[in-house]
Coordinates of C-alpha atoms in Angstrom, one line a residue:
X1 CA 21.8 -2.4 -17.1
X2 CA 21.5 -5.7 -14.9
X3 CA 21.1 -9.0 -15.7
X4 CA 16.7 -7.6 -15.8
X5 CA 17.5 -4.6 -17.8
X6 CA 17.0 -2.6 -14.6
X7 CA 19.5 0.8 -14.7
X8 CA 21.8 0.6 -11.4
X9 CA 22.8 4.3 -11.9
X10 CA 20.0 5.6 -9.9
X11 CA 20.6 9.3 -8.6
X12 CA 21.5 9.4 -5.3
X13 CA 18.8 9.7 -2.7
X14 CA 19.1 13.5 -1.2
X15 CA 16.2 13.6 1.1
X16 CA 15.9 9.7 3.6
X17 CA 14.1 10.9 6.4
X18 CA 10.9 8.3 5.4
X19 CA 13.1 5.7 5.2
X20 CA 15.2 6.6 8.8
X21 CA 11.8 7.2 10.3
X22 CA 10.5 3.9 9.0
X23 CA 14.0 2.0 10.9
X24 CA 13.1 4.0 13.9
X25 CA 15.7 6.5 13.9
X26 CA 15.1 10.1 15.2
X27 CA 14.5 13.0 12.0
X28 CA 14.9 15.9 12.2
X29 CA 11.3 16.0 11.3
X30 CA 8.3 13.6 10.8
X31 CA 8.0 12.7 7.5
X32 CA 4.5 12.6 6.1
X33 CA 2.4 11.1 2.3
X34 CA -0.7 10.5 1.7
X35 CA -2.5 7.4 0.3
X36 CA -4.4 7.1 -2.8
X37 CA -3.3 10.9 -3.3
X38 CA -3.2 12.0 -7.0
X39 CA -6.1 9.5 -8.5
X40 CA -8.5 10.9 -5.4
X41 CA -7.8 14.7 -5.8
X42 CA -5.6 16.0 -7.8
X43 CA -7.3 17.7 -10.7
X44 CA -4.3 17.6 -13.4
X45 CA -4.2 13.4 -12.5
X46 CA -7.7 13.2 -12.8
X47 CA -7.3 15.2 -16.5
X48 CA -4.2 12.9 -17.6
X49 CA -6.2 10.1 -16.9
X50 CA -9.8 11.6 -19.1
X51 CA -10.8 9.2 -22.2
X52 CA -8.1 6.9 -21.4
X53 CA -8.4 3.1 -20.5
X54 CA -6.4 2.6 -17.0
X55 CA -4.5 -0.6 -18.1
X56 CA -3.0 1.1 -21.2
X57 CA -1.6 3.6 -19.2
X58 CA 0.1 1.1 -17.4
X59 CA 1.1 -0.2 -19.8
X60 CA 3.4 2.9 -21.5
X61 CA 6.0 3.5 -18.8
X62 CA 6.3 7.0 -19.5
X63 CA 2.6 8.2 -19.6
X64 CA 2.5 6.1 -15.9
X65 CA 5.7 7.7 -15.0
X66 CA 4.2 10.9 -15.7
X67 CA 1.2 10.0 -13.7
X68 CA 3.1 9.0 -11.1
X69 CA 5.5 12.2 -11.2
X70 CA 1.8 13.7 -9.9
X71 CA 1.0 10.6 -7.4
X72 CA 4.7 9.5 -6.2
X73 CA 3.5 6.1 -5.6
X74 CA 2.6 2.6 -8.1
X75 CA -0.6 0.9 -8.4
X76 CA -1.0 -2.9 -7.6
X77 CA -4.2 -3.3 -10.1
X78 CA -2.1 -4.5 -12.6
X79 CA -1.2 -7.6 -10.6
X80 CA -4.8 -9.5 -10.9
X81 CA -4.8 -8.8 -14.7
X82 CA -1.4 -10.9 -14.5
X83 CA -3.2 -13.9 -13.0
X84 CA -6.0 -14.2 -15.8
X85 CA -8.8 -12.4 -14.5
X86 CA -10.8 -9.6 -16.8
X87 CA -10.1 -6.6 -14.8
X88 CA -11.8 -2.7 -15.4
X89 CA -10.8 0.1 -13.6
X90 CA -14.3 2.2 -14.0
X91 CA -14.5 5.4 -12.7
X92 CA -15.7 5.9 -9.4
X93 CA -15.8 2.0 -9.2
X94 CA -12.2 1.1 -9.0
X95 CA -11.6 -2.6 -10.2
X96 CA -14.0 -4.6 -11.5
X97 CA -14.5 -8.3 -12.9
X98 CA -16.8 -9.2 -15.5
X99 CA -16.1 -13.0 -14.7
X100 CA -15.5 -13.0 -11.1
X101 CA -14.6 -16.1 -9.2
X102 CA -17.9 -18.2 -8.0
X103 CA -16.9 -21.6 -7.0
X104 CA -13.6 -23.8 -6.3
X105 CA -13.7 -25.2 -9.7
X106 CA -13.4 -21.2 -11.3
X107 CA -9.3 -21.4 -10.0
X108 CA -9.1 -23.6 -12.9
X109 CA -9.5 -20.7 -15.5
X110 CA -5.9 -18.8 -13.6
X111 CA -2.8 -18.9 -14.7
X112 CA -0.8 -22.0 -12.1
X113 CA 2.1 -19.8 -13.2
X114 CA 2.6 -16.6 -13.6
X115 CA 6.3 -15.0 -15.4
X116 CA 5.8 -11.7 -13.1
X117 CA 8.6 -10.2 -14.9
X118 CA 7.3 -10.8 -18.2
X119 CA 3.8 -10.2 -17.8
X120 CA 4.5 -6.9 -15.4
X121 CA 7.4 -6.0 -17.0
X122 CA 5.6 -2.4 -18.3
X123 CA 5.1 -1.8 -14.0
X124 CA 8.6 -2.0 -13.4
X125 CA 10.0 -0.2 -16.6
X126 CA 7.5 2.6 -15.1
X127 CA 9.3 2.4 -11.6
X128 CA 12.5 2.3 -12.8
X129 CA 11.7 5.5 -15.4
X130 CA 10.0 7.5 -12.3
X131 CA 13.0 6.5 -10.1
X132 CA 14.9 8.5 -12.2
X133 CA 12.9 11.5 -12.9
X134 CA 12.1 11.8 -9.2
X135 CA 16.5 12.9 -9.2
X136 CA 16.4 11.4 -5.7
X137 CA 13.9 14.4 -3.9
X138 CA 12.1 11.8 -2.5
X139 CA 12.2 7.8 -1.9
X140 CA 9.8 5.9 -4.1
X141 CA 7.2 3.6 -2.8
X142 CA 5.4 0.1 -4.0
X143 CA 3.1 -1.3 -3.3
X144 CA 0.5 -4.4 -3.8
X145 CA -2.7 -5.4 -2.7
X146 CA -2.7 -8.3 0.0
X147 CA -3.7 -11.9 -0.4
X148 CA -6.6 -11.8 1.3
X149 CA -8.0 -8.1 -0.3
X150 CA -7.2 -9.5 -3.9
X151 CA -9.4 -12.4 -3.0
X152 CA -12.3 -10.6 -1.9
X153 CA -12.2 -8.4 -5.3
X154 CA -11.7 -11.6 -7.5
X155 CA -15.1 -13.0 -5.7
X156 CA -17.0 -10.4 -5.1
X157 CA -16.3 -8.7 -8.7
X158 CA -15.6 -5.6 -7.0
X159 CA -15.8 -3.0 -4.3
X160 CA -18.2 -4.7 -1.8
X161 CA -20.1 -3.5 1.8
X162 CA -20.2 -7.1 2.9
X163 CA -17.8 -8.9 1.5
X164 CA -20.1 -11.8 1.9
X165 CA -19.3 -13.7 -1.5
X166 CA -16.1 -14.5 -0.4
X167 CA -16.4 -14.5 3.2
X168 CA -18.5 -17.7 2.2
X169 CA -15.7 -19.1 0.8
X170 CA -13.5 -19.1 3.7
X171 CA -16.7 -20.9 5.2
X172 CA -17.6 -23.4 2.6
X173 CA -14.4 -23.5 0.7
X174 CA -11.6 -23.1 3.3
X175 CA -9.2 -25.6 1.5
X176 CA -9.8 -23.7 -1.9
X177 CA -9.1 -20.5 -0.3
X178 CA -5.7 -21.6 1.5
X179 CA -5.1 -22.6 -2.1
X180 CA -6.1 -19.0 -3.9
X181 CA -4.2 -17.1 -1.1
X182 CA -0.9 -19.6 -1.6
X183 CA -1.2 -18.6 -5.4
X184 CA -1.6 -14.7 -4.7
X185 CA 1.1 -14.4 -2.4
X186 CA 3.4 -16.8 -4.6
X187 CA 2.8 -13.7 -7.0
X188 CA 2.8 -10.6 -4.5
X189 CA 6.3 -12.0 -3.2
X190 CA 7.8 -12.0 -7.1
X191 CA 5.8 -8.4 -7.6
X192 CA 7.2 -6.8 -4.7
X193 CA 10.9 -7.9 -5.2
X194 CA 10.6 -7.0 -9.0
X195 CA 9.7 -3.7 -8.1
X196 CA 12.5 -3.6 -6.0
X197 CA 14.8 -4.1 -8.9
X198 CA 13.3 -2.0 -10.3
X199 CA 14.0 1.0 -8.3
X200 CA 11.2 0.9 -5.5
X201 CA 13.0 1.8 -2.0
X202 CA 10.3 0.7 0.3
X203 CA 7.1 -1.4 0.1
X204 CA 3.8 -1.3 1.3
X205 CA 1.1 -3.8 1.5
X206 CA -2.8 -3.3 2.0
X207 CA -4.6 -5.4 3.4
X208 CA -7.6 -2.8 2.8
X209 CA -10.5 -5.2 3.6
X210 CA -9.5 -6.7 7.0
X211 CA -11.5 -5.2 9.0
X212 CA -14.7 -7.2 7.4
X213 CA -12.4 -10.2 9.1
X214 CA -13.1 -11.0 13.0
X215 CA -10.0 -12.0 15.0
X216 CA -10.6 -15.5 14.2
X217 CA -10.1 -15.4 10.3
X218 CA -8.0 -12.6 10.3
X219 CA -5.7 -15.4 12.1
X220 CA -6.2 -17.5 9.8
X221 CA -6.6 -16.2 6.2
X222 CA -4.6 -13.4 6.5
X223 CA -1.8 -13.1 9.1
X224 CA -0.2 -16.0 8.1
X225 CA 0.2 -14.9 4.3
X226 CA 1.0 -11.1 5.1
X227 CA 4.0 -12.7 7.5
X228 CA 4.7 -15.0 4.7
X229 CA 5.5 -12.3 2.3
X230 CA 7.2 -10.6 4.4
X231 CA 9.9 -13.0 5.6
X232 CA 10.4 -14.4 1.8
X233 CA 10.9 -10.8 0.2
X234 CA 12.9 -10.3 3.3
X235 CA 15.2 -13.2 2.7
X236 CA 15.4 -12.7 -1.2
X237 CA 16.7 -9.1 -0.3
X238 CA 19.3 -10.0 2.0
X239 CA 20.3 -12.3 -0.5
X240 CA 20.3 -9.3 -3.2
X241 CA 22.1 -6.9 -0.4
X242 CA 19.0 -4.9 -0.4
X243 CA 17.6 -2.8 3.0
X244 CA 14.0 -2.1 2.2
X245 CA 11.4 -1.2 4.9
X246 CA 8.3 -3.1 4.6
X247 CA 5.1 -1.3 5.9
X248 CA 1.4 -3.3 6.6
X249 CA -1.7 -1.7 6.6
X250 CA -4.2 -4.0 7.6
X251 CA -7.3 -1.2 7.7
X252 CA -9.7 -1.7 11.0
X253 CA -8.0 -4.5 12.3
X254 CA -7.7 -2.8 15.5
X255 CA -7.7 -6.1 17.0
X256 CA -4.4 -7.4 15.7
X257 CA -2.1 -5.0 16.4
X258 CA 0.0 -7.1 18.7
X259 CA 0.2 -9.6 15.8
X260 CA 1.2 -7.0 12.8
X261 CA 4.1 -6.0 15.5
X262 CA 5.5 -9.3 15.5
X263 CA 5.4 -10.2 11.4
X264 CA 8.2 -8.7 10.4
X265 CA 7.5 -5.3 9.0
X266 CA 9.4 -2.4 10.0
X267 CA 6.2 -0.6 10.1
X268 CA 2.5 -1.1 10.8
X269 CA 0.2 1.6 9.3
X270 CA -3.2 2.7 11.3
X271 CA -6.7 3.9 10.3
X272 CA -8.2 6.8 12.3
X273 CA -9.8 4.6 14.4
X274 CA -6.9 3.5 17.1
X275 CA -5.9 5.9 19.5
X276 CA -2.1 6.7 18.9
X277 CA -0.7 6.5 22.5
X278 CA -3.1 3.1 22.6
X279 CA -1.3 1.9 19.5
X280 CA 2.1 2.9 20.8
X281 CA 1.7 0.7 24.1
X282 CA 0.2 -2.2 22.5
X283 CA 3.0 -2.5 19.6
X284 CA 5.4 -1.8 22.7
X285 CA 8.1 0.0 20.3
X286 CA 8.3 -3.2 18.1
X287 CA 7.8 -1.4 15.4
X288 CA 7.4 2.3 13.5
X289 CA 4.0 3.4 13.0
X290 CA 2.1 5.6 10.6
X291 CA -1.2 7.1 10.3
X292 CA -4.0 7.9 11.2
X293 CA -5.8 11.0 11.0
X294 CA -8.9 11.1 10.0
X295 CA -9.1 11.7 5.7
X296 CA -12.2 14.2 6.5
X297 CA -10.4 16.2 9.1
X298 CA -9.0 17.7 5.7
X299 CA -12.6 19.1 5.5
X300 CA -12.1 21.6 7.8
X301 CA -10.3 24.7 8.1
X302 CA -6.6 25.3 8.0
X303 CA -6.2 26.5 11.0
X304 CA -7.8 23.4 12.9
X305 CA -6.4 21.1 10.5
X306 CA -3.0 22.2 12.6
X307 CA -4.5 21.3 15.5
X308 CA -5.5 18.0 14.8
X309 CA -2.1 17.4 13.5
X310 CA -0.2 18.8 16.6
X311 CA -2.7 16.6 19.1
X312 CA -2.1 13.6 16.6
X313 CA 1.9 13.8 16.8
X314 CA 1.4 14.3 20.6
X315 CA 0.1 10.8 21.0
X316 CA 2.6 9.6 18.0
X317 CA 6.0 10.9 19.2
X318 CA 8.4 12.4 16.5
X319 CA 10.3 8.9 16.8
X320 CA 9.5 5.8 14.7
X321 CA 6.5 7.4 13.1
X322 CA 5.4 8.3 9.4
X323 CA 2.5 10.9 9.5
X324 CA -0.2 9.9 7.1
X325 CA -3.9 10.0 6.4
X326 CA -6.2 6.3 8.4
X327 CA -6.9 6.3 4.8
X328 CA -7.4 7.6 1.5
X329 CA -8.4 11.1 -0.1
X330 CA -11.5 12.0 -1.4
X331 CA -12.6 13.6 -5.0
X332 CA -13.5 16.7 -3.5
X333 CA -10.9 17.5 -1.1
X334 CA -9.0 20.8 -1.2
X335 CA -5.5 20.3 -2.5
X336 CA -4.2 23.6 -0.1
X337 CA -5.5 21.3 2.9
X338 CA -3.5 18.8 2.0
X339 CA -0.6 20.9 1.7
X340 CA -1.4 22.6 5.2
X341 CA -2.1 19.1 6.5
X342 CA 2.0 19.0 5.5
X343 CA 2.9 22.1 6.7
X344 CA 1.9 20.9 9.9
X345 CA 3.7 18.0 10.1
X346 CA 6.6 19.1 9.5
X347 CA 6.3 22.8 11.9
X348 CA 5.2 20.5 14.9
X349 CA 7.2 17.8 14.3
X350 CA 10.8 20.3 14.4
X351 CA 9.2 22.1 17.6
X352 CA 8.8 19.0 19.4
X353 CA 12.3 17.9 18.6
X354 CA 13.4 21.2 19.8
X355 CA 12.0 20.4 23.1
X356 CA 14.2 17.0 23.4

């Protein structure tokens, strides 16, 4: 064990072609996951998960190992409980508040500091169990919510179509939100690099609800804190010796891409709705990219799900690129079109190497 209790003998990692992909380098094929993938679709997560309450799962490393065995990836709910809010995770809601932030004065009932190893301690003994069990087949991901997404749910109490709760706070309140977005990525920066010790070999962020931003406050409440993160975690690993790619997936903020090139994140993650050879000109080969096709395209029928996928890696290139969905799964999606949405990947990916 370290000095955190964190096993160093991790098995060695037989299959890197995410993590070459997400340097830039060529694979021999284009590596492909899916977001929010066992929680949204997979029957056998869905049953693990029946009759039980979502934070004391997290809380027992192995039944979330177990889980994650099924979802290969970590959940970042567990990160707003840590700051003193009263979080649910309802079904078919996702997280909710029953005292959600309403004015300035509410920052008062968080915790000014939070010990992210103590108080998330049962995430990263889950990580560091499921890096193990996973024997090195595949790298394992974390991930976290960003500052400006965890906001929005601590104001709004929830999912939201407006968002307009806490978009009036960036109006009203701007100095109190600067403050709350300090605070939340003071914590996400600690999260991240403790899953890191933990056994996490790349990190994502989501920034799921920028797209209710315009330009002007995207600028402003959100760039600045997702580059923020990234440099600090960045620094702290060099520090540790650690080479972890960073990925941002700032959802519908088509009009930023130029900026996410340039904040130093080996990769940017699209939604379905940016043209791929558009996205490859403006990011001007900054950066690896992943995405985007569209989560219902796994509606329809094997067959065509190939095609999308070969006119998808068309516009991608096999180079720098990290096939994904622009966005989650659904309930009801078929789990043999997900597979064939792999299949794909992977048989046009080789054949356009080939062609090199």
């Amino acid at each position: 064990l370290d000095e955190d209790n964190h096993p160093k003998d991790f098995p060695q990692l037989k299959n890197n072609t995410f993590l070459r992909a997400a340097r830039g380098e060529q694979t021999e094929h284009v590596p492909v996951w899916c977001m929010r993938q066992a929680g949204r679709y997979l029957p056998e997560f869905r049953a693990s998960r029946e009759g039980k309450d979502f934070f004391e799962t997290c809380r027992s490393p192995e039944h979330c190992c177990e889980l994650t065995l099924q979802n290969l990836k970590i959940k970042f709910a567990p990160l707003l409980k840590a700051l003193g809010m009263e979080v649910q995770m309802l079904t078919g809601k996702g997280p909710t508040f029953t005292d959600p932030l309403k004015e300035p004065e509410d920052l008062q009932r968080l915790r000014a500091s939070v010990d992210v190893n103590k108080e998330l301690d049962y995430v990263f003994r889950a990580i560091t169990l499921t890096r193990h069990k996973i024997e090195g087949k595949v790298p394992l991901i974390g991930f976290s919510g960003a500052p400006w997404t965890l906001m929005s749910y601590m104001i709004e109490g929830g999912g939201s179509n407006t968002h307009s709760k806490a978009k009036r706070w960036l109006y009203r309140h701007p100095e109190s939100s600067h403050m709350l977005l300090r605070m939340l990525t003071d914590v996400i920066v600690e999260y991240l690099l403790g899953q890191v010790a933990a056994g996490a070999q790349a990190l994502q962020l989501f920034e799921s609800h920028a797209g209710i931003l315009g330009p002007v406050q995207f600028k402003e409440f959100s760039l600045p804190y997702l580059r923020d993160i990234a440099r600090r975690v960045k620094d702290k690993l060099k520090e540790m010796d650690q080479d972890v790619p960073m990925i941002v997936f700032a959802k519908d903020a088509h009009y930023a891409l130029e900026e996410l090139s340039e904040s130093h994140y080996e990769v940017v993650g699209l939604d379905w709705t940016i043209d791929p050879r558009s996205a490859r000109k403006r990011t001007g080969g900054k950066v690896s990219l992943q995405g985007n096709m569209d989560p219902c395209a796994l509606y329809a029928p094997k067959e065509r799900i190939s095609d999308i996928v070969k006119k998808m890696l068309e516009g991608f290139g096999s180079r720098g690129y990290i096939a994904n969905l622009g966005h989650g799964l659904y309930p009801d999606m078929d789990p043999e079109n997900v597979g064939a949405f792999v299949e794909a990947v992977h048989l046009h990916s080789k054949n356009m190497n080939k062609q090199v």
